[in-house]
XYZ file of C-alpha atoms in Angstrom:
617
model
C -2.383 -10.307 -31.229
C -2.445 -14.019 -30.558
C 0.018 -16.114 -27.473
C 2.862 -18.572 -28.222
C 2.864 -20.310 -25.194
C 5.906 -22.154 -26.501
C 8.694 -21.297 -23.263
C 10.696 -18.709 -23.906
C 14.354 -19.114 -24.579
C 17.071 -17.050 -23.070
C 17.284 -15.243 -25.584
C 14.153 -13.560 -25.746
C 14.084 -12.905 -21.967
C 17.150 -11.214 -21.581
C 16.325 -8.433 -24.243
C 13.030 -7.821 -21.842
C 15.489 -7.803 -18.752
C 17.511 -4.714 -20.413
C 14.708 -2.869 -21.360
C 12.977 -3.307 -18.504
C 16.352 -2.110 -15.688
C 16.620 0.462 -18.124
C 13.639 2.128 -18.968
C 13.063 1.145 -14.228
C 16.377 3.603 -13.993
C 15.028 5.730 -16.145
C 11.698 6.080 -14.381
C 13.314 6.124 -10.472
C 15.970 8.375 -11.564
C 13.884 11.320 -13.497
C 11.548 10.943 -10.710
C 14.373 11.788 -8.004
C 16.151 14.364 -9.924
C 12.494 16.681 -11.669
C 9.532 15.432 -9.502
C 10.651 14.804 -6.167
C 14.350 15.577 -4.521
C 14.309 14.410 -1.080
C 15.812 11.514 -0.785
C 19.311 13.540 -2.443
C 18.578 16.191 0.488
C 18.133 13.318 3.526
C 14.446 12.897 3.019
C 12.422 10.082 3.426
C 8.976 10.312 1.105
C 6.357 10.009 4.517
C 5.917 8.963 7.802
C 5.569 5.372 6.582
C 8.596 5.439 5.531
C 10.192 7.458 8.329
C 8.282 4.344 10.745
C 9.773 1.976 8.877
C 13.103 2.898 9.384
C 12.379 2.542 12.905
C 11.806 -0.404 13.245
C 14.375 -1.670 11.511
C 16.627 0.104 13.537
C 14.654 -1.222 16.995
C 15.429 -5.099 15.701
C 19.243 -4.362 14.463
C 19.457 -2.708 18.382
C 18.373 -5.834 19.822
C 14.412 -6.081 19.513
C 12.323 -9.329 19.817
C 11.941 -10.789 16.632
C 7.672 -11.389 17.917
C 7.568 -7.808 19.012
C 5.111 -5.462 17.060
C 5.131 -2.752 19.985
C 7.404 0.063 19.055
C 8.102 2.427 21.921
C 8.435 5.715 19.628
C 4.901 6.620 18.989
C 1.622 5.841 20.876
C 4.015 6.620 24.053
C 4.300 5.826 26.953
C 2.504 2.113 26.017
C 4.194 2.207 22.684
C 2.355 1.487 19.045
C 1.517 -2.222 18.243
C 2.223 -1.823 14.476
C 0.538 -3.992 12.268
C 3.391 -4.389 10.245
C 5.064 -7.961 9.310
C 8.801 -8.676 8.922
C 9.487 -9.505 5.099
C 10.516 -5.969 4.412
C 12.018 -5.260 7.224
C 14.351 -8.268 6.453
C 14.958 -6.584 2.871
C 15.875 -3.222 4.219
C 17.704 -4.875 6.597
C 19.895 -7.254 4.617
C 21.932 -4.958 2.536
C 22.266 -2.214 5.535
C 23.947 -5.404 7.548
C 26.442 -5.567 4.516
C 26.586 -1.598 4.469
C 27.961 -1.723 7.924
C 30.658 -3.948 7.263
C 31.754 -2.817 3.762
C 31.254 0.240 3.627
C 31.288 1.170 7.503
C 28.541 2.979 7.611
C 26.669 2.965 11.428
C 23.769 1.618 11.514
C 21.221 4.486 11.686
C 22.824 5.446 8.046
C 22.813 2.128 6.457
C 19.215 1.586 7.179
C 18.190 4.905 5.965
C 19.851 3.987 2.809
C 18.780 0.652 2.673
C 15.749 2.152 3.398
C 15.368 4.750 0.504
C 16.207 2.140 -2.099
C 14.222 -0.702 -1.303
C 11.266 0.272 -3.258
C 12.997 0.489 -7.008
C 14.413 -2.698 -7.001
C 11.272 -4.306 -5.874
C 9.170 -2.594 -8.632
C 12.042 -3.747 -11.341
C 11.122 -6.796 -9.996
C 6.669 -6.274 -10.237
C 7.709 -5.278 -13.754
C 9.497 -8.487 -14.884
C 6.444 -10.405 -13.427
C 4.184 -8.351 -15.705
C 5.935 -8.908 -18.284
C 5.554 -12.543 -18.372
C 1.747 -11.970 -17.314
C 1.485 -10.957 -20.808
C 3.245 -13.562 -22.502
C 0.637 -15.165 -21.427
C -2.425 -13.422 -23.267
C -0.586 -11.737 -25.186
C 2.565 -12.026 -28.180
C 4.965 -13.371 -26.103
C 7.614 -11.293 -28.054
C 6.418 -7.660 -27.836
C 3.516 -7.824 -25.022
C 5.973 -7.706 -22.449
C 7.971 -5.017 -23.690
C 5.485 -2.662 -23.775
C 4.215 -4.244 -19.888
C 7.304 -2.730 -18.919
C 5.792 0.642 -20.509
C 2.538 0.461 -18.741
C 3.799 -0.157 -15.066
C 6.499 2.349 -15.041
C 3.218 4.509 -16.456
C 1.162 3.400 -14.101
C 0.808 6.820 -11.456
C 0.794 5.048 -8.382
C 3.114 2.115 -8.682
C 6.200 4.728 -9.938
C 5.827 7.385 -6.458
C 5.142 4.009 -4.297
C 7.978 2.280 -5.434
C 10.470 5.423 -5.936
C 13.708 6.476 -4.179
C 12.931 7.337 0.397
C 9.597 5.220 0.028
C 10.812 2.801 2.968
C 7.263 0.891 3.115
C 5.762 -2.279 1.968
C 3.299 -1.165 -1.326
C 5.957 -1.938 -3.848
C 6.289 -5.359 -2.236
C 2.810 -5.873 -2.078
C 3.072 -4.623 -5.863
C 5.212 -7.166 -6.794
C 3.397 -9.855 -5.288
C 0.372 -8.944 -6.534
C 1.777 -9.082 -10.082
C 3.187 -12.406 -9.887
C 0.088 -14.250 -8.701
C -2.137 -12.133 -11.468
C 1.043 -13.569 -14.351
C 1.082 -17.112 -12.410
C -2.981 -17.404 -12.546
C -2.902 -16.040 -16.467
C -0.542 -19.009 -17.363
C -2.268 -21.086 -15.308
C -5.320 -20.451 -16.416
C -4.415 -21.378 -20.644
C -5.366 -24.752 -22.130
C -2.335 -27.558 -20.829
C -1.135 -25.263 -18.237
C 0.555 -27.301 -15.725
C -0.380 -27.604 -11.924
C 2.238 -26.218 -10.166
C 2.396 -22.673 -11.795
C -1.467 -22.380 -9.743
C 0.443 -23.159 -6.379
C 2.862 -20.545 -7.660
C 0.315 -17.795 -8.138
C -1.512 -19.191 -4.610
C 1.729 -18.758 -3.069
C 2.693 -15.395 -4.131
C -0.816 -14.143 -3.529
C -0.399 -15.876 -0.061
C 2.703 -13.737 -0.072
C 1.275 -10.832 -0.561
C -1.306 -11.219 2.350
C 2.315 -11.838 4.518
C 3.238 -8.071 3.929
C -0.172 -6.898 4.009
C -3.912 -8.213 3.472
C -4.850 -5.504 0.822
C -3.527 -8.511 -1.730
C -6.801 -10.179 -1.454
C -7.700 -6.834 -3.474
C -6.527 -8.989 -6.346
C -6.071 -12.815 -5.001
C -10.194 -13.037 -4.197
C -11.202 -11.824 -7.527
C -9.128 -14.217 -9.702
C -10.062 -16.771 -7.311
C -13.907 -15.872 -8.399
C -12.694 -15.695 -11.741
C -11.116 -19.361 -11.652
C -14.127 -20.814 -10.255
C -16.762 -18.792 -12.946
C -14.831 -20.848 -15.606
C -14.987 -23.964 -14.027
C -18.380 -23.277 -14.013
C -19.275 -21.877 -17.468
C -16.240 -23.518 -19.178
C -17.570 -27.519 -21.551
C -15.405 -28.841 -18.832
C -14.372 -27.047 -16.044
C -12.235 -29.757 -14.478
C -9.188 -28.081 -15.441
C -10.285 -25.378 -14.245
C -11.559 -25.788 -10.580
C -7.945 -28.135 -10.496
C -5.770 -25.174 -10.512
C -8.041 -23.463 -8.116
C -7.573 -26.330 -5.430
C -3.886 -26.068 -6.363
C -3.454 -22.242 -5.935
C -5.081 -22.675 -2.636
C -2.960 -24.640 -2.130
C -0.348 -22.686 -2.344
C -2.250 -20.220 -0.766
C -2.734 -22.045 2.418
C 1.169 -22.887 2.484
C 2.420 -19.685 2.258
C 0.346 -18.432 5.281
C 0.828 -21.280 7.218
C 4.698 -20.196 6.691
C 4.195 -16.555 7.726
C 1.781 -17.374 10.610
C 4.843 -18.891 11.810
C 7.556 -16.996 10.914
C 5.548 -14.483 12.143
C 3.995 -15.411 15.465
C 4.970 -17.327 18.771
C 3.520 -20.727 18.320
C 0.743 -19.449 22.194
C -0.595 -16.763 18.996
C -0.958 -18.930 15.816
C -4.385 -19.211 16.255
C -4.553 -14.836 17.639
C -7.558 -13.304 14.769
C -6.060 -10.653 13.302
C -7.593 -8.047 9.995
C -5.356 -6.313 8.852
C -1.944 -8.928 10.107
C -1.834 -12.378 8.516
C -4.095 -14.591 11.117
C -5.565 -18.015 10.926
C -8.139 -15.663 9.853
C -6.645 -15.565 6.430
C -6.096 -19.399 6.530
C -9.138 -20.196 7.076
C -10.372 -17.830 4.101
C -7.889 -19.630 2.053
C -8.408 -23.507 3.380
C -12.789 -22.621 2.722
C -11.786 -21.147 -0.764
C -10.165 -24.722 -1.162
C -13.206 -26.689 -0.079
C -15.112 -25.241 -2.110
C -12.788 -25.812 -5.249
C -12.885 -29.349 -4.160
C -16.892 -29.695 -4.058
C -17.379 -28.145 -7.376
C -14.297 -30.584 -8.802
C -16.376 -33.934 -9.260
C -18.936 -32.420 -11.104
C -17.351 -29.508 -13.061
C -17.501 -32.125 -16.529
C -20.962 -32.528 -15.717
C -24.531 -30.357 -16.493
C -23.559 -26.533 -16.053
C -26.858 -26.536 -14.172
C -25.664 -29.315 -11.409
C -22.440 -27.267 -11.713
C -24.151 -23.834 -10.964
C -25.830 -25.496 -8.366
C -22.945 -27.369 -6.268
C -21.006 -23.519 -7.008
C -23.254 -21.180 -5.366
C -23.763 -23.899 -3.072
C -19.929 -24.555 -2.030
C -19.524 -21.055 -1.912
C -22.188 -19.874 0.197
C -21.515 -22.216 2.854
C -17.804 -21.143 2.411
C -18.882 -17.607 2.541
C -21.069 -18.753 5.663
C -18.708 -20.631 7.799
C -16.160 -17.757 7.244
C -18.771 -15.184 8.334
C -19.698 -17.342 11.486
C -15.692 -18.443 12.905
C -14.908 -14.254 12.404
C -17.943 -12.425 12.636
C -17.161 -8.646 12.287
C -20.537 -7.010 12.494
C -20.780 -7.169 16.030
C -17.335 -5.812 16.676
C -17.873 -2.613 14.360
C -21.230 -1.890 16.337
C -19.064 -2.273 19.694
C -16.710 0.444 18.297
C -19.237 2.759 17.455
C -21.283 2.871 20.958
C -19.793 5.876 22.196
C -20.654 8.128 19.313
C -17.833 11.160 20.007
C -15.345 8.078 19.589
C -16.788 7.381 16.048
C -16.586 11.398 14.994
C -13.504 11.425 16.299
C -12.087 8.560 14.584
C -13.907 8.961 11.152
C -12.089 12.555 11.249
C -8.191 10.312 11.800
C -9.944 9.073 8.665
C -10.410 11.794 6.387
C -7.026 13.276 7.866
C -5.494 10.865 5.401
C -5.357 11.227 1.763
C -4.585 7.999 0.790
C -7.319 6.453 1.713
C -9.673 9.179 0.500
C -12.075 8.460 -2.686
C -11.111 8.766 -5.890
C -14.179 11.626 -7.614
C -16.865 11.409 -7.906
C -16.734 10.420 -4.392
C -14.474 12.189 -2.771
C -12.461 15.617 -3.435
C -11.201 16.917 -7.028
C -13.121 15.773 -10.147
C -11.510 14.191 -13.385
C -7.902 15.800 -13.615
C -7.456 14.115 -10.602
C -8.363 10.353 -11.543
C -6.134 10.815 -14.493
C -3.850 12.655 -12.216
C -3.956 9.671 -10.101
C -4.759 7.032 -11.917
C -2.878 7.855 -15.640
C -4.532 6.081 -18.378
C -3.076 2.295 -18.031
C -6.282 1.408 -16.658
C -8.470 2.619 -19.716
C -6.327 1.209 -22.274
C -6.021 -2.408 -20.245
C -9.965 -1.704 -20.636
C -9.756 -1.583 -24.453
C -7.608 -4.025 -24.756
C -9.498 -6.728 -23.171
C -13.085 -5.375 -25.200
C -11.190 -5.789 -27.794
C -9.510 -9.399 -27.516
C -13.106 -10.918 -26.114
C -13.983 -12.667 -29.920
C -10.236 -13.604 -30.186
C -9.969 -15.505 -26.593
C -13.377 -17.402 -27.294
C -12.031 -18.538 -30.734
C -8.212 -19.679 -28.928
C -9.274 -21.162 -26.085
C -7.615 -18.371 -23.510
C -10.722 -16.812 -22.403
C -10.517 -17.979 -18.993
C -6.850 -16.999 -19.059
C -8.850 -13.522 -20.320
C -11.421 -13.800 -17.667
C -8.600 -14.068 -14.812
C -7.776 -10.715 -16.046
C -10.191 -8.858 -17.048
C -12.087 -9.999 -13.490
C -9.175 -8.655 -11.764
C -9.042 -5.538 -13.790
C -12.711 -4.439 -12.394
C -12.023 -5.424 -8.954
C -8.924 -3.131 -9.090
C -11.051 -0.600 -10.751
C -13.714 -0.468 -7.859
C -11.113 -0.141 -5.521
C -8.714 2.686 -6.752
C -12.190 4.421 -6.595
C -12.912 3.222 -3.063
C -9.131 4.323 -1.667
C -6.689 6.451 -3.874
C -3.482 3.828 -2.123
C -5.475 1.115 -3.875
C -4.462 2.074 -7.288
C -1.193 0.616 -6.616
C -3.053 -2.845 -6.262
C -4.481 -1.794 -9.477
C -1.690 -1.129 -11.731
C -0.497 -5.110 -12.178
C -3.774 -5.980 -14.010
C -3.960 -2.607 -16.248
C -0.052 -3.050 -16.804
C -0.811 -6.268 -18.122
C -3.796 -6.203 -19.847
C -3.161 -2.368 -21.161
C 0.243 -4.505 -23.022
C -2.285 -5.928 -25.450
C -3.408 -2.500 -26.930
C -1.309 -2.141 -30.122
C -1.380 -6.045 -30.972
C -5.272 -5.745 -30.634
C -5.157 -2.828 -32.797
C -3.317 -3.926 -35.597
C -5.060 -6.858 -35.783
C -8.417 -5.098 -36.386
C -9.898 -5.266 -40.056
C -10.284 -1.075 -39.474
C -9.158 1.193 -40.247
C -8.122 -1.220 -43.813
C -4.257 0.950 -44.321
C -1.996 -1.111 -41.694
C -0.173 2.032 -41.509
C -3.417 4.073 -39.935
C -4.408 1.056 -37.354
C -0.794 2.264 -36.140
C -1.021 5.754 -36.084
C -4.364 5.200 -34.018
C -2.301 2.550 -32.329
C -0.150 4.408 -31.404
C -2.191 7.503 -31.124
C -4.439 5.410 -27.891
C -1.150 4.233 -26.298
C 0.696 7.749 -25.928
C -2.663 8.995 -24.986
C -2.495 6.578 -22.461
C 1.044 7.111 -21.433
C 0.872 11.022 -21.373
C -2.805 11.116 -19.093
C -1.082 11.587 -16.118
C 1.103 14.655 -17.368
C -1.721 16.231 -18.750
C -4.018 16.165 -16.071
C -1.107 17.232 -12.882
C -1.596 20.681 -13.366
C -5.327 20.674 -13.500
C -5.000 18.435 -10.404
C -2.299 20.015 -8.731
C -4.826 22.706 -8.352
C -7.847 21.110 -7.398
C -5.814 20.019 -4.801
C -4.598 23.115 -3.888
C -7.552 24.594 -3.552
C -8.926 21.963 -1.480
C -6.227 22.368 0.664
C -7.525 25.581 1.804
C -3.589 26.473 2.802
C -1.444 23.605 4.249
C 1.296 24.938 1.718
C 1.419 28.180 3.939
C 1.156 25.865 7.439
C 3.707 23.172 6.304
C 6.342 26.057 5.108
C 5.623 28.386 8.531
C 6.302 24.364 10.835
C 8.919 22.349 9.590
C 8.537 19.047 11.190
C 12.336 17.832 9.814
C 14.009 21.578 11.425
C 12.263 20.645 14.712
C 13.140 16.992 15.252
C 16.659 18.532 14.023
C 16.703 20.673 17.014
C 15.285 18.495 19.434
C 18.136 16.196 19.385
C 20.274 18.850 20.073
C 18.396 19.933 22.224
C 17.035 17.618 24.157
C 19.301 17.173 27.260
C 18.170 20.632 28.061
C 14.829 20.414 28.157
C 13.727 17.262 28.903
C 13.655 15.147 32.357
C 17.112 12.857 31.854
C 17.017 8.913 31.813
C 14.680 8.189 29.231
C 13.218 9.080 25.656
C 11.151 12.137 26.103
C 7.408 12.362 25.132
C 5.935 15.008 22.965
C 2.579 15.833 22.226
C 1.995 17.522 19.070
C -0.823 18.449 16.647
C 0.957 17.362 13.192
C 0.032 13.416 13.826
C 2.243 12.741 10.737
C 5.519 14.434 11.893
C 5.330 11.650 14.905
C 7.892 9.374 12.879
C 10.294 11.404 11.194
C 10.934 13.328 14.749
C 11.159 10.199 16.086
C 13.896 8.796 13.677
C 15.803 12.062 13.845
C 15.671 12.779 17.660
C 14.814 9.596 19.724
C 11.819 11.625 20.818
C 9.080 9.680 21.248
C 4.989 10.810 20.160
C 0.925 10.282 21.571
C -0.608 10.576 17.689
C 0.634 9.022 14.734
C -1.562 7.978 11.213
C -2.236 4.660 12.477
C -5.409 2.476 12.585
C -3.925 0.981 15.479
C -3.480 4.425 17.383
C -7.436 5.205 17.590
C -7.060 5.533 21.591
C -3.715 8.096 21.356
C -4.815 10.027 18.561
C -8.764 10.227 20.570
C -6.205 11.287 23.526
C -4.606 14.179 21.956
C -7.861 15.832 20.101
C -8.818 15.744 23.477
C -6.513 17.628 24.829
C -6.019 20.237 22.417
C -9.563 20.671 22.077
C -10.809 20.622 26.180
C -12.061 24.098 27.700
C -11.091 22.887 31.033
C -7.248 22.933 31.780
C -7.556 19.755 34.643
C -9.122 18.045 32.044
C -6.398 18.062 29.504
C -3.961 17.754 32.204
C -5.578 14.471 33.069
C -4.853 13.067 29.529
C -1.103 14.994 29.290
C -0.623 12.960 33.008
C -1.559 9.320 31.566
C -0.101 9.822 28.397
C 3.200 10.800 30.824
C 4.190 13.688 28.183
C 7.549 15.462 29.206
C 6.768 18.439 26.197
C 4.040 19.976 24.166
C 4.214 21.657 20.109
C 1.973 23.442 18.603
C 1.653 25.096 15.123
C 0.458 29.347 15.273
C -0.205 28.571 11.025
C -2.483 26.170 11.703
C -6.663 26.741 10.444
C -8.040 28.238 13.753
C -10.454 25.742 15.597
C -14.701 26.628 16.055
C -13.119 27.289 19.876
C -11.699 30.190 21.291
C -11.384 28.888 24.907
C -9.971 25.835 23.839
C -6.183 24.627 24.677
C -4.389 24.843 21.025
C -5.950 28.162 20.548
C -4.661 29.134 23.491
C -1.013 27.818 23.545
C -0.917 29.442 19.821
C -1.497 33.253 21.114
C 0.999 32.370 23.787
C -1.835 31.571 26.903
C -0.514 28.778 28.511
C -1.384 27.951 31.961
C 1.153 27.504 34.614
C 1.889 23.782 34.114
C 3.308 24.632 31.036
C 6.171 26.181 30.837
C 7.099 28.290 27.143
C 10.690 26.753 25.719
C 12.506 29.475 23.681
C 13.010 28.378 19.636
C 14.910 29.614 17.104
C 13.988 31.837 14.963
C 13.688 29.398 12.155
C 11.025 27.454 14.148
C 9.065 30.653 14.719
C 6.606 29.107 13.546
C 5.842 26.606 16.312
C 5.357 27.172 20.006
C 6.221 24.874 22.554
C 5.868 24.682 25.955
C 7.604 21.714 28.351
C 5.605 20.273 31.413
C 5.710 21.345 34.478
C 4.729 18.568 36.995
C 4.998 20.230 39.918
C 2.865 24.074 38.953
């Protein structure tokens, strides 16, 4: 299955677009109706989605463009979010249109626009994967296969489902477009502008979220390796320079858009900053050093390439040291343990088995069979790439695929980044199987190819029941907790009862155990929270943990006073702690100190106990 490098004609592109639209509509309608109908019932998918619409609503109501602090969490000072503005605008602009054309109020419009923003981005990522597949495989059939492979990625589909008002699908689109452009840029005779498109797409991905570097950096590394190995590496080195130029240009734009002039040199690893720009410039400098010798002897090339890479890495570490900061953060062992606990409570940050909870079924359910199909396709294609000169583009795809697999095993959420190289790679499997000399009969090769593809696509469904059983076993009762303590119901009740149970004149502050409930409660009721599932809110998480585990009422009261708490909520169905004398255990039993006044709740909220803080008691 060799690629055809002629420019696609409109007549050949339109069927792919129509096919992708049909497949994406089927996938997301299916998810909405059969798997998770929450959005149809007025729910968003997770805390991030609620936090995003809270943030967009704040912008709509006049929050400063450069203000990254939301008062909804980490009260009273507010939470500094590492999120950036591109997705906010993709939600806000349609919401403003809905306000004007449909007469919706801002909250309704933002909720609807936010809940529907991800499926179109999934479609865009799918079309980018189809373009990438056309650069390596047959341009007639492989793009259609790429559509199916992207649709069959569990991470891509779930992170892009209706109700997911977060930036994951936008990152997926950016890295898929960047990878597809890089594949085209490394084909023989490719133009320089497509390499700049690759860099700019990756730069936009880093703007949205620095995790885009999981794919961007391996792609740059693969381009460098191609320049070292090729008979004449000048083309690869030049394309590497152009890609890093596009990356740097986009990052400059991001810094100017996201930060006021006084903060253009601010360094933030988790949010686009001059640190990422310096990384792009140093990579570009390494390519610039390699290019003059890229047509010479390979020994000299390797010497220059290794020296340039080491110099760039050394300069980056010297400019942005990270180890001393980590040592300082770990100086307080108790705080370090608490932050590790915070990390362990976030399921998407856990590694895949065998490094994390679950078994083989969990891997199949969360990753699906597309990465495996991609590995098989790349392995079968190596000989053909060597023969037709496509090995440099294949190297880019293969390195990105391996990096994505490693990242997914490191943390579940990175399976989303893996979806880009996996879909493009797996799109070539059918053609590679059909092109084999074994089995001899074409019909048998077709049957073998169909068995492989259909089996890979079906893997998440086949593994689902076993994986769910493993998850429920390890959760040890979380379903019972969830049914006893409904955060949505509590949020709706707080919205109506807020004026009666909290001081007037300011948005009340609620302290509760469930750090995931804060964003939804803030959206539905306007009640501010303290702890939340965000790494920048570590101090707030620690305060809540210390207050609830305190056995000294004075210490707990001091923490709540510093947090200006008006309300405290606990769930009686939560697992017991190790100490029956700590505050949270006593509150679950209804044994509150004098300065916490019980607030009556309706029977439907019987799993909760709510207390009002009485500062005068």
